[in-house]
mmCIF file of C-alpha atoms in Angstrom:
data_model
loop_
_atom_site.group_PDB
_atom_site.id
_atom_site.type_symbol
_atom_site.label_atom_id
_atom_site.label_comp_id
_atom_site.label_asym_id
_atom_site.label_seq_id
_atom_site.Cartn_x
_atom_site.Cartn_y
_atom_site.Cartn_z
ATOM 1 C CA UNK A 1 -5.469 2.623 -12.235
ATOM 2 C CA UNK A 2 -3.736 0.288 -14.574
ATOM 3 C CA UNK A 3 -6.221 0.971 -17.323
ATOM 4 C CA UNK A 4 -5.943 4.772 -16.794
ATOM 5 C CA UNK A 5 -2.194 4.988 -16.406
ATOM 6 C CA UNK A 6 -0.978 2.261 -18.820
ATOM 7 C CA UNK A 7 -3.697 2.477 -21.340
ATOM 8 C CA UNK A 8 -5.818 5.605 -21.639
ATOM 9 C CA UNK A 9 -3.262 8.073 -20.379
ATOM 10 C CA UNK A 10 -0.040 6.527 -21.614
ATOM 11 C CA UNK A 11 -0.730 6.897 -25.413
ATOM 12 C CA UNK A 12 -2.156 10.003 -27.042
ATOM 13 C CA UNK A 13 -2.216 9.382 -30.822
ATOM 14 C CA UNK A 14 -3.337 6.883 -33.368
ATOM 15 C CA UNK A 15 0.218 5.966 -34.814
ATOM 16 C CA UNK A 16 1.358 5.050 -31.333
ATOM 17 C CA UNK A 17 -1.562 2.754 -30.706
ATOM 18 C CA UNK A 18 -1.282 1.186 -34.142
ATOM 19 C CA UNK A 19 2.411 0.676 -33.715
ATOM 20 C CA UNK A 20 1.684 -1.408 -30.561
ATOM 21 C CA UNK A 21 -0.834 -3.609 -32.419
ATOM 22 C CA UNK A 22 1.538 -4.009 -35.431
ATOM 23 C CA UNK A 23 4.400 -4.920 -33.045
ATOM 24 C CA UNK A 24 2.151 -7.617 -31.632
ATOM 25 C CA UNK A 25 1.550 -8.907 -35.144
ATOM 26 C CA UNK A 26 5.366 -8.867 -35.804
ATOM 27 C CA UNK A 27 5.880 -10.946 -32.639
ATOM 28 C CA UNK A 28 3.136 -13.304 -33.907
ATOM 29 C CA UNK A 29 5.140 -13.902 -37.129
ATOM 30 C CA UNK A 30 2.688 -12.077 -39.321
ATOM 31 C CA UNK A 31 3.850 -11.400 -42.921
ATOM 32 C CA UNK A 32 0.972 -8.979 -43.526
ATOM 33 C CA UNK A 33 -1.034 -6.562 -41.398
ATOM 34 C CA UNK A 34 -4.083 -4.680 -42.833
ATOM 35 C CA UNK A 35 -5.396 -1.541 -41.245
ATOM 36 C CA UNK A 36 -8.773 -0.120 -42.253
ATOM 37 C CA UNK A 37 -10.101 3.096 -40.892
ATOM 38 C CA UNK A 38 -13.906 3.553 -41.454
ATOM 39 C CA UNK A 39 -14.656 7.203 -40.659
ATOM 40 C CA UNK A 40 -18.402 6.686 -41.147
ATOM 41 C CA UNK A 41 -18.690 3.630 -38.932
ATOM 42 C CA UNK A 42 -16.090 5.170 -36.569
ATOM 43 C CA UNK A 43 -14.106 2.014 -36.405
ATOM 44 C CA UNK A 44 -10.480 0.884 -37.008
ATOM 45 C CA UNK A 45 -9.977 -2.769 -38.003
ATOM 46 C CA UNK A 46 -6.488 -4.323 -37.879
ATOM 47 C CA UNK A 47 -6.100 -7.866 -39.358
ATOM 48 C CA UNK A 48 -2.865 -9.807 -39.339
ATOM 49 C CA UNK A 49 -1.976 -13.356 -40.609
ATOM 50 C CA UNK A 50 0.209 -14.308 -37.668
ATOM 51 C CA UNK A 51 0.104 -17.309 -35.551
ATOM 52 C CA UNK A 52 -3.068 -16.343 -33.812
ATOM 53 C CA UNK A 53 -3.991 -17.102 -30.180
ATOM 54 C CA UNK A 54 -5.403 -20.154 -28.473
ATOM 55 C CA UNK A 55 -7.818 -19.710 -25.573
ATOM 56 C CA UNK A 56 -4.816 -20.387 -23.267
ATOM 57 C CA UNK A 57 -2.681 -17.770 -25.049
ATOM 58 C CA UNK A 58 -5.528 -15.204 -24.653
ATOM 59 C CA UNK A 59 -5.977 -15.870 -20.921
ATOM 60 C CA UNK A 60 -2.395 -16.499 -19.905
ATOM 61 C CA UNK A 61 -0.711 -13.898 -22.110
ATOM 62 C CA UNK A 62 -2.967 -11.415 -23.835
ATOM 63 C CA UNK A 63 -5.365 -10.608 -20.999
ATOM 64 C CA UNK A 64 -2.486 -10.908 -18.375
ATOM 65 C CA UNK A 65 -1.473 -7.237 -17.930
ATOM 66 C CA UNK A 66 2.271 -7.100 -17.569
ATOM 67 C CA UNK A 67 2.931 -10.633 -19.073
ATOM 68 C CA UNK A 68 6.580 -10.701 -20.121
ATOM 69 C CA UNK A 69 7.527 -13.391 -22.575
ATOM 70 C CA UNK A 70 11.138 -12.799 -21.754
ATOM 71 C CA UNK A 71 10.602 -14.507 -18.428
ATOM 72 C CA UNK A 72 9.166 -17.596 -20.059
ATOM 73 C CA UNK A 73 11.622 -20.509 -20.076
ATOM 74 C CA UNK A 74 10.942 -21.351 -23.760
ATOM 75 C CA UNK A 75 11.832 -17.692 -24.671
ATOM 76 C CA UNK A 76 15.127 -17.903 -22.707
ATOM 77 C CA UNK A 77 15.969 -21.187 -24.590
ATOM 78 C CA UNK A 78 15.152 -19.619 -28.026
ATOM 79 C CA UNK A 79 14.117 -16.011 -28.172
ATOM 80 C CA UNK A 80 13.396 -15.941 -31.923
ATOM 81 C CA UNK A 81 9.966 -16.268 -33.350
ATOM 82 C CA UNK A 82 9.268 -19.759 -34.821
ATOM 83 C CA UNK A 83 8.618 -18.980 -38.508
ATOM 84 C CA UNK A 84 10.549 -15.876 -39.449
ATOM 85 C CA UNK A 85 13.160 -16.051 -36.633
ATOM 86 C CA UNK A 86 12.508 -12.470 -35.556
ATOM 87 C CA UNK A 87 13.446 -10.918 -32.240
ATOM 88 C CA UNK A 88 10.215 -9.998 -30.597
ATOM 89 C CA UNK A 89 9.450 -6.283 -30.269
ATOM 90 C CA UNK A 90 7.183 -6.477 -27.191
ATOM 91 C CA UNK A 91 8.726 -6.018 -23.829
ATOM 92 C CA UNK A 92 6.393 -5.012 -20.966
ATOM 93 C CA UNK A 93 2.990 -6.642 -21.755
ATOM 94 C CA UNK A 94 1.113 -3.359 -21.572
ATOM 95 C CA UNK A 95 0.786 -2.205 -25.198
ATOM 96 C CA UNK A 96 -2.446 -4.060 -25.594
ATOM 97 C CA UNK A 97 -4.014 -1.513 -23.200
ATOM 98 C CA UNK A 98 -3.117 1.327 -25.576
ATOM 99 C CA UNK A 99 -6.216 0.710 -27.543
ATOM 100 C CA UNK A 100 -8.302 2.185 -24.717
ATOM 101 C CA UNK A 101 -6.628 5.577 -25.327
ATOM 102 C CA UNK A 102 -8.559 5.816 -28.681
ATOM 103 C CA UNK A 103 -11.529 3.498 -28.399
ATOM 104 C CA UNK A 104 -13.986 2.551 -25.643
ATOM 105 C CA UNK A 105 -14.885 -0.913 -27.156
ATOM 106 C CA UNK A 106 -12.387 -3.465 -28.373
ATOM 107 C CA UNK A 107 -13.244 -6.715 -30.240
ATOM 108 C CA UNK A 108 -10.460 -9.344 -30.542
ATOM 109 C CA UNK A 109 -10.917 -12.306 -32.873
ATOM 110 C CA UNK A 110 -8.174 -14.877 -33.212
ATOM 111 C CA UNK A 111 -7.600 -18.182 -34.777
ATOM 112 C CA UNK A 112 -4.702 -20.467 -34.008
ATOM 113 C CA UNK A 113 -5.027 -23.851 -35.954
ATOM 114 C CA UNK A 114 -8.568 -25.062 -35.263
ATOM 115 C CA UNK A 115 -8.922 -22.909 -32.068
ATOM 116 C CA UNK A 116 -11.229 -19.964 -32.704
ATOM 117 C CA UNK A 117 -11.602 -17.361 -29.988
ATOM 118 C CA UNK A 118 -13.092 -13.925 -29.643
ATOM 119 C CA UNK A 119 -14.052 -11.482 -26.934
ATOM 120 C CA UNK A 120 -15.155 -7.937 -26.340
ATOM 121 C CA UNK A 121 -13.828 -5.564 -23.813
ATOM 122 C CA UNK A 122 -15.430 -2.200 -22.834
ATOM 123 C CA UNK A 123 -13.533 0.416 -20.995
ATOM 124 C CA UNK A 124 -16.755 1.572 -19.385
ATOM 125 C CA UNK A 125 -17.658 -1.928 -18.163
ATOM 126 C CA UNK A 126 -14.084 -2.372 -16.771
ATOM 127 C CA UNK A 127 -14.298 0.966 -14.982
ATOM 128 C CA UNK A 128 -17.745 0.239 -13.585
ATOM 129 C CA UNK A 129 -16.611 -3.175 -12.243
ATOM 130 C CA UNK A 130 -13.322 -1.762 -10.720
ATOM 131 C CA UNK A 131 -15.222 0.978 -9.013
ATOM 132 C CA UNK A 132 -17.104 -1.647 -7.092
ATOM 133 C CA UNK A 133 -16.092 -4.136 -4.513
ATOM 134 C CA UNK A 134 -13.065 -6.556 -4.546
ATOM 135 C CA UNK A 135 -15.266 -9.609 -5.148
ATOM 136 C CA UNK A 136 -16.558 -8.273 -8.422
ATOM 137 C CA UNK A 137 -13.086 -7.225 -9.569
ATOM 138 C CA UNK A 138 -11.863 -10.798 -9.281
ATOM 139 C CA UNK A 139 -14.744 -12.055 -11.372
ATOM 140 C CA UNK A 140 -14.359 -9.718 -14.380
ATOM 141 C CA UNK A 141 -14.554 -11.548 -17.816
ATOM 142 C CA UNK A 142 -14.668 -10.030 -21.284
ATOM 143 C CA UNK A 143 -17.788 -10.770 -23.248
ATOM 144 C CA UNK A 144 -17.221 -13.897 -25.436
ATOM 145 C CA UNK A 145 -17.861 -13.713 -29.177
ATOM 146 C CA UNK A 146 -19.673 -16.663 -30.714
ATOM 147 C CA UNK A 147 -17.436 -19.194 -32.520
ATOM 148 C CA UNK A 148 -19.527 -18.825 -35.663
ATOM 149 C CA UNK A 149 -18.878 -15.053 -35.952
ATOM 150 C CA UNK A 150 -15.200 -15.546 -36.226
ATOM 151 C CA UNK A 151 -14.365 -15.282 -40.019
ATOM 152 C CA UNK A 152 -10.594 -15.606 -39.940
ATOM 153 C CA UNK A 153 -8.612 -18.467 -41.470
ATOM 154 C CA UNK A 154 -5.551 -17.753 -39.296
ATOM 155 C CA UNK A 155 -4.341 -14.814 -37.266
ATOM 156 C CA UNK A 156 -5.843 -11.952 -35.251
ATOM 157 C CA UNK A 157 -8.385 -9.278 -35.991
ATOM 158 C CA UNK A 158 -8.864 -6.348 -33.602
ATOM 159 C CA UNK A 159 -11.776 -3.963 -34.158
ATOM 160 C CA UNK A 160 -11.683 -0.605 -32.334
ATOM 161 C CA UNK A 161 -15.128 0.843 -31.822
ATOM 162 C CA UNK A 162 -16.678 3.895 -30.153
ATOM 163 C CA UNK A 163 -13.647 5.941 -31.040
ATOM 164 C CA UNK A 164 -13.013 8.743 -28.572
ATOM 165 C CA UNK A 165 -12.033 11.350 -31.228
ATOM 166 C CA UNK A 166 -12.266 11.897 -34.910
ATOM 167 C CA UNK A 167 -9.609 9.855 -36.744
ATOM 168 C CA UNK A 168 -7.755 11.319 -39.656
ATOM 169 C CA UNK A 169 -7.263 9.124 -42.732
ATOM 170 C CA UNK A 170 -4.730 6.379 -42.675
ATOM 171 C CA UNK A 171 -2.544 8.496 -45.069
ATOM 172 C CA UNK A 172 -1.909 10.834 -42.067
ATOM 173 C CA UNK A 173 -0.710 7.939 -39.891
ATOM 174 C CA UNK A 174 1.207 5.847 -42.506
ATOM 175 C CA UNK A 175 4.410 7.859 -42.446
ATOM 176 C CA UNK A 176 4.380 8.191 -38.596
ATOM 177 C CA UNK A 177 3.678 4.452 -38.324
ATOM 178 C CA UNK A 178 6.465 3.496 -40.849
ATOM 179 C CA UNK A 179 9.046 5.495 -38.897
ATOM 180 C CA UNK A 180 8.428 3.336 -35.846
ATOM 181 C CA UNK A 181 9.320 0.191 -37.754
ATOM 182 C CA UNK A 182 12.797 0.735 -39.117
ATOM 183 C CA UNK A 183 13.277 -3.038 -39.054
ATOM 184 C CA UNK A 184 11.120 -3.534 -42.070
#
């Protein structure tokens, strides 16, 4: 239900989904975010040069649906991002689910310092597991990506695959995406 209501059915268009990913990059102190839409391969790749995520960050924050950084004691002490002193945009910890409204498969690669991590999530696999018994639901883990396949120096790369509909060019989404970031 969470996947359906807060991911697949909450967002309906590419600019909304991309704005959630770019907002995460903003919160990670990225100074650059690149978006590539490959119509032939039917993929969208988003790469930022932000602080990246350690394995602990991935498990305790990114994969934790509803994680609210505003409840973290360190945030309450200093809510600004470390490098650029930005106020974070993220609020409810559910934007990361938005990717499933446009893609069935999501690959996440992230590098924080010397810590390289990557994993694949499939909406179909998640649905299949959660249609089963409670024991299986508690044991769901995304598929890990081998350390050697992570080619970033720093930051996060998200690859959206098995797109659910044809995606127009980035030019179509550029203006709509820019309107969502009046802070820039």
